[in-house]
Each structure stands twice: as C-alpha cells, then as structure tokens.
mmCIF file with all atom_site columns, C-alpha atoms in Angstrom:
data_model
loop_
_atom_site.group_PDB
_atom_site.id
_atom_site.type_symbol
_atom_site.label_atom_id
_atom_site.label_alt_id
_atom_site.label_comp_id
_atom_site.label_asym_id
_atom_site.label_entity_id
_atom_site.label_seq_id
_atom_site.pdbx_PDB_ins_code
_atom_site.Cartn_x
_atom_site.Cartn_y
_atom_site.Cartn_z
_atom_site.occupancy
_atom_site.B_iso_or_equiv
_atom_site.pdbx_formal_charge
_atom_site.auth_seq_id
_atom_site.auth_comp_id
_atom_site.auth_asym_id
_atom_site.auth_atom_id
_atom_site.pdbx_PDB_model_num
ATOM 1  C CA . MET A 1 1  ? 0.000   0.000  0.000  1.00 0.00 ? 1  MET A CA 1
ATOM 2  C CA . SER A 1 2  ? 1.477   3.342  -0.930 1.00 0.00 ? 2  SER A CA 1
ATOM 3  C CA . SER A 1 3  ? 0.274   5.396  2.032  1.00 0.00 ? 3  SER A CA 1
ATOM 4  C CA . PRO A 1 4  ? -0.317  4.121  5.558  1.00 0.00 ? 4  PRO A CA 1
ATOM 5  C CA . LEU A 1 5  ? -2.381  7.169  6.457  1.00 0.00 ? 5  LEU A CA 1
ATOM 6  C CA . LEU A 1 6  ? -5.614  8.573  5.162  1.00 0.00 ? 6  LEU A CA 1
ATOM 7  C CA . ALA A 1 7  ? -5.975  12.295 5.688  1.00 0.00 ? 7  ALA A CA 1
ATOM 8  C CA . ILE A 1 8  ? -9.598  13.094 6.174  1.00 0.00 ? 8  ILE A CA 1
ATOM 9  C CA . ALA A 1 9  ? -10.623 16.700 5.921  1.00 0.00 ? 9  ALA A CA 1
ATOM 10 C CA . LEU A 1 10 ? -13.308 17.183 8.467  1.00 0.00 ? 10 LEU A CA 1
ATOM 11 C CA . ALA A 1 11 ? -16.035 19.709 7.914  1.00 0.00 ? 11 ALA A CA 1
ATOM 12 C CA . SER A 1 12 ? -15.863 22.464 10.430 1.00 0.00 ? 12 SER A CA 1
ATOM 13 C CA . ALA A 1 13 ? -18.528 24.391 12.252 1.00 0.00 ? 13 ALA A CA 1
ATOM 14 C CA . ILE A 1 14 ? -15.939 27.166 12.452 1.00 0.00 ? 14 ILE A CA 1
ATOM 15 C CA . SER A 1 15 ? -16.152 30.187 10.187 1.00 0.00 ? 15 SER A CA 1
ATOM 16 C CA . ALA A 1 16 ? -15.205 29.836 6.534  1.00 0.00 ? 16 ALA A CA 1
ATOM 17 C CA . THR A 1 17 ? -11.991 31.791 7.111  1.00 0.00 ? 17 THR A CA 1
ATOM 18 C CA . SER A 1 18 ? -10.644 29.149 9.489  1.00 0.00 ? 18 SER A CA 1
ATOM 19 C CA . PRO A 1 19 ? -9.043  26.028 8.050  1.00 0.00 ? 19 PRO A CA 1
ATOM 20 C CA . ALA A 1 20 ? -11.047 22.837 8.483  1.00 0.00 ? 20 ALA A CA 1
ATOM 21 C CA . PRO A 1 21 ? -9.532  20.490 11.045 1.00 0.00 ? 21 PRO A CA 1
ATOM 22 C CA . THR A 1 22 ? -8.048  17.261 9.751  1.00 0.00 ? 22 THR A CA 1
ATOM 23 C CA . MET A 1 23 ? -7.084  13.998 11.343 1.00 0.00 ? 23 MET A CA 1
ATOM 24 C CA . GLN A 1 24 ? -4.879  11.203 10.079 1.00 0.00 ? 24 GLN A CA 1
ATOM 25 C CA . VAL A 1 25 ? -6.428  7.729  10.106 1.00 0.00 ? 25 VAL A CA 1
ATOM 26 C CA . LYS A 1 26 ? -3.901  4.896  10.037 1.00 0.00 ? 26 LYS A CA 1
ATOM 27 C CA . PHE A 1 27 ? -4.656  1.834  7.907  1.00 0.00 ? 27 PHE A CA 1
ATOM 28 C CA . ASP A 1 28 ? -1.312  0.256  7.019  1.00 0.00 ? 28 ASP A CA 1
ATOM 29 C CA . ASP A 1 29 ? -2.125  -2.597 9.386  1.00 0.00 ? 29 ASP A CA 1
ATOM 30 C CA . LEU A 1 30 ? -5.357  -3.446 7.533  1.00 0.00 ? 30 LEU A CA 1
ATOM 31 C CA . ASN A 1 31 ? -6.008  -5.601 4.492  1.00 0.00 ? 31 ASN A CA 1
ATOM 32 C CA . LEU A 1 32 ? -8.453  -3.398 2.602  1.00 0.00 ? 32 LEU A CA 1
ATOM 33 C CA . SER A 1 33 ? -9.112  -6.088 0.014  1.00 0.00 ? 33 SER A CA 1
ATOM 34 C CA . THR A 1 34 ? -11.237 -7.866 2.644  1.00 0.00 ? 34 THR A CA 1
ATOM 35 C CA . PRO A 1 35 ? -14.605 -6.809 4.060  1.00 0.00 ? 35 PRO A CA 1
ATOM 36 C CA . ALA A 1 36 ? -13.208 -7.113 7.599  1.00 0.00 ? 36 ALA A CA 1
ATOM 37 C CA . GLY A 1 37 ? -10.384 -4.666 6.863  1.00 0.00 ? 37 GLY A CA 1
ATOM 38 C CA . GLN A 1 38 ? -12.787 -2.232 5.220  1.00 0.00 ? 38 GLN A CA 1
ATOM 39 C CA . GLU A 1 39 ? -15.135 -2.414 8.213  1.00 0.00 ? 39 GLU A CA 1
ATOM 40 C CA . ILE A 1 40 ? -12.325 -1.638 10.649 1.00 0.00 ? 40 ILE A CA 1
ATOM 41 C CA . LEU A 1 41 ? -11.259 1.352  8.540  1.00 0.00 ? 41 LEU A CA 1
ATOM 42 C CA . GLN A 1 42 ? -14.832 2.665  8.523  1.00 0.00 ? 42 GLN A CA 1
ATOM 43 C CA . LYS A 1 43 ? -14.937 2.384  12.318 1.00 0.00 ? 43 LYS A CA 1
ATOM 44 C CA . ARG A 1 44 ? -11.666 4.321  12.586 1.00 0.00 ? 44 ARG A CA 1
ATOM 45 C CA . ILE A 1 45 ? -12.978 7.033  10.270 1.00 0.00 ? 45 ILE A CA 1
ATOM 46 C CA . LYS A 1 46 ? -16.186 7.377  12.271 1.00 0.00 ? 46 LYS A CA 1
ATOM 47 C CA . SER A 1 47 ? -14.240 7.528  15.526 1.00 0.00 ? 47 SER A CA 1
ATOM 48 C CA . ALA A 1 48 ? -11.940 10.246 14.159 1.00 0.00 ? 48 ALA A CA 1
ATOM 49 C CA . ALA A 1 49 ? -14.938 12.227 12.909 1.00 0.00 ? 49 ALA A CA 1
ATOM 50 C CA . ARG A 1 50 ? -16.664 11.924 16.298 1.00 0.00 ? 50 ARG A CA 1
ATOM 51 C CA . GLU A 1 51 ? -13.564 13.213 18.054 1.00 0.00 ? 51 GLU A CA 1
ATOM 52 C CA . VAL A 1 52 ? -12.827 16.150 15.781 1.00 0.00 ? 52 VAL A CA 1
ATOM 53 C CA . CYS A 1 53 ? -16.453 17.201 15.454 1.00 0.00 ? 53 CYS A CA 1
ATOM 54 C CA . GLY A 1 54 ? -17.076 17.071 19.195 1.00 0.00 ? 54 GLY A CA 1
ATOM 55 C CA . MET A 1 55 ? -19.850 14.500 18.985 1.00 0.00 ? 55 MET A CA 1
ATOM 56 C CA . ASP A 1 56 ? -19.113 13.170 22.474 1.00 0.00 ? 56 ASP A CA 1
ATOM 57 C CA . GLU A 1 57 ? -18.740 16.527 24.214 1.00 0.00 ? 57 GLU A CA 1
ATOM 58 C CA . LYS A 1 58 ? -21.298 17.081 26.928 1.00 0.00 ? 58 LYS A CA 1
ATOM 59 C CA . THR A 1 59 ? -23.260 20.299 27.021 1.00 0.00 ? 59 THR A CA 1
ATOM 60 C CA . THR A 1 60 ? -24.683 21.294 30.364 1.00 0.00 ? 60 THR A CA 1
ATOM 61 C CA . GLY A 1 61 ? -28.414 20.831 30.491 1.00 0.00 ? 61 GLY A CA 1
ATOM 62 C CA . THR A 1 62 ? -28.812 18.517 27.483 1.00 0.00 ? 62 THR A CA 1
ATOM 63 C CA . ARG A 1 63 ? -27.719 15.219 26.048 1.00 0.00 ? 63 ARG A CA 1
ATOM 64 C CA . ILE A 1 64 ? -28.724 16.211 22.537 1.00 0.00 ? 64 ILE A CA 1
ATOM 65 C CA . ARG A 1 65 ? -25.871 16.769 20.125 1.00 0.00 ? 65 ARG A CA 1
ATOM 66 C CA . SER A 1 66 ? -25.652 20.150 18.470 1.00 0.00 ? 66 SER A CA 1
ATOM 67 C CA . SER A 1 67 ? -26.786 20.322 14.866 1.00 0.00 ? 67 SER A CA 1
ATOM 68 C CA . GLU A 1 68 ? -23.346 21.722 13.988 1.00 0.00 ? 68 GLU A CA 1
ATOM 69 C CA . SER A 1 69 ? -21.608 18.641 15.431 1.00 0.00 ? 69 SER A CA 1
ATOM 70 C CA . ALA A 1 70 ? -23.977 16.315 13.605 1.00 0.00 ? 70 ALA A CA 1
ATOM 71 C CA . ARG A 1 71 ? -23.495 18.176 10.326 1.00 0.00 ? 71 ARG A CA 1
ATOM 72 C CA . CYS A 1 72 ? -19.710 18.149 10.786 1.00 0.00 ? 72 CYS A CA 1
ATOM 73 C CA . TYR A 1 73 ? -19.745 14.395 11.488 1.00 0.00 ? 73 TYR A CA 1
ATOM 74 C CA . ASN A 1 74 ? -21.906 13.570 8.464  1.00 0.00 ? 74 ASN A CA 1
ATOM 75 C CA . GLN A 1 75 ? -19.790 15.694 6.146  1.00 0.00 ? 75 GLN A CA 1
ATOM 76 C CA . ALA A 1 76 ? -16.541 14.262 7.525  1.00 0.00 ? 76 ALA A CA 1
ATOM 77 C CA . VAL A 1 77 ? -17.591 10.653 7.053  1.00 0.00 ? 77 VAL A CA 1
ATOM 78 C CA . GLY A 1 78 ? -18.996 11.468 3.622  1.00 0.00 ? 78 GLY A CA 1
ATOM 79 C CA . SER A 1 79 ? -15.826 13.235 2.518  1.00 0.00 ? 79 SER A CA 1
ATOM 80 C CA . ALA A 1 80 ? -13.777 10.136 3.311  1.00 0.00 ? 80 ALA A CA 1
ATOM 81 C CA . THR A 1 81 ? -15.801 7.964  0.916  1.00 0.00 ? 81 THR A CA 1
ATOM 82 C CA . ALA A 1 82 ? -13.775 8.701  -2.235 1.00 0.00 ? 82 ALA A CA 1
ATOM 83 C CA . ALA A 1 83 ? -10.440 8.300  -0.457 1.00 0.00 ? 83 ALA A CA 1
ATOM 84 C CA . VAL A 1 84 ? -11.508 4.979  1.048  1.00 0.00 ? 84 VAL A CA 1
ATOM 85 C CA . ALA A 1 85 ? -12.807 3.730  -2.301 1.00 0.00 ? 85 ALA A CA 1
ATOM 86 C CA . ALA A 1 86 ? -9.467  4.559  -3.930 1.00 0.00 ? 86 ALA A CA 1
ATOM 87 C CA . ALA A 1 87 ? -7.542  2.794  -1.154 1.00 0.00 ? 87 ALA A CA 1
ATOM 88 C CA . VAL A 1 88 ? -9.754  -0.298 -1.469 1.00 0.00 ? 88 VAL A CA 1
ATOM 89 C CA . ARG A 1 89 ? -9.311  -0.394 -5.276 1.00 0.00 ? 89 ARG A CA 1
ATOM 90 C CA . LYS A 1 90 ? -5.550  -0.167 -4.855 1.00 0.00 ? 90 LYS A CA 1
ATOM 91 C CA . ALA A 1 91 ? -5.529  -2.923 -2.219 1.00 0.00 ? 91 ALA A CA 1
ATOM 92 C CA . ARG A 1 92 ? -7.570  -5.204 -4.468 1.00 0.00 ? 92 ARG A CA 1
ATOM 93 C CA . ALA A 1 93 ? -5.304  -4.504 -7.428 1.00 0.00 ? 93 ALA A CA 1
ATOM 94 C CA . ASP A 1 94 ? -2.200  -5.221 -5.345 1.00 0.00 ? 94 ASP A CA 1
ATOM 95 C CA . SER A 1 95 ? -3.513  -8.538 -4.016 1.00 0.00 ? 95 SER A CA 1
#
C-alpha cells in the first residue's frame, strides 16, 4: 500500500476563514481487500470524525448533540468515501 495514512478533511462548524480540522487515520495494518479490513477502517474514520467534530462533548443541560456537530460528522464521514474507495481499489489490485 502506498500510504499508511488517510488524511480526512473534516467539515468544520468554524467560520469559513478558518481552516477545516483534519485527522490522520492509520490503515497500514489493515487488508483493505477484505470486508473485515474495510469495516475496521470505517470504524476508525467514524471515531476520528466523532472526536474532531465534538460528537461526544457534553453540554450542560442537554444530552442532545448540536446540529453543527452532527453536520460536521456527516460531512466528515462522507468526505472520506472517495479516499476509502481509492484505497480499497488499490488494495484489491495489489492482491
């Protein structure tokens, strides 16, 4: 595999003038040509998106996530789709 990291640009609830936060998701230990490897990568992506978007942060007085956090999470996971698809195609071609 050419790159052991997948840089996922995470959508930000910050103003448009601020750069969107990113997080590196490691996958060099996974066999992406298998469904099990792909599933683990998806879990890592979702975990990274939850962390960066503040999905698990508690707000006093409510357990409901902010709409900004939810939007950030959905956009982050969605933006990783093309990069994951390319990594899976490469892994299948290499195997």
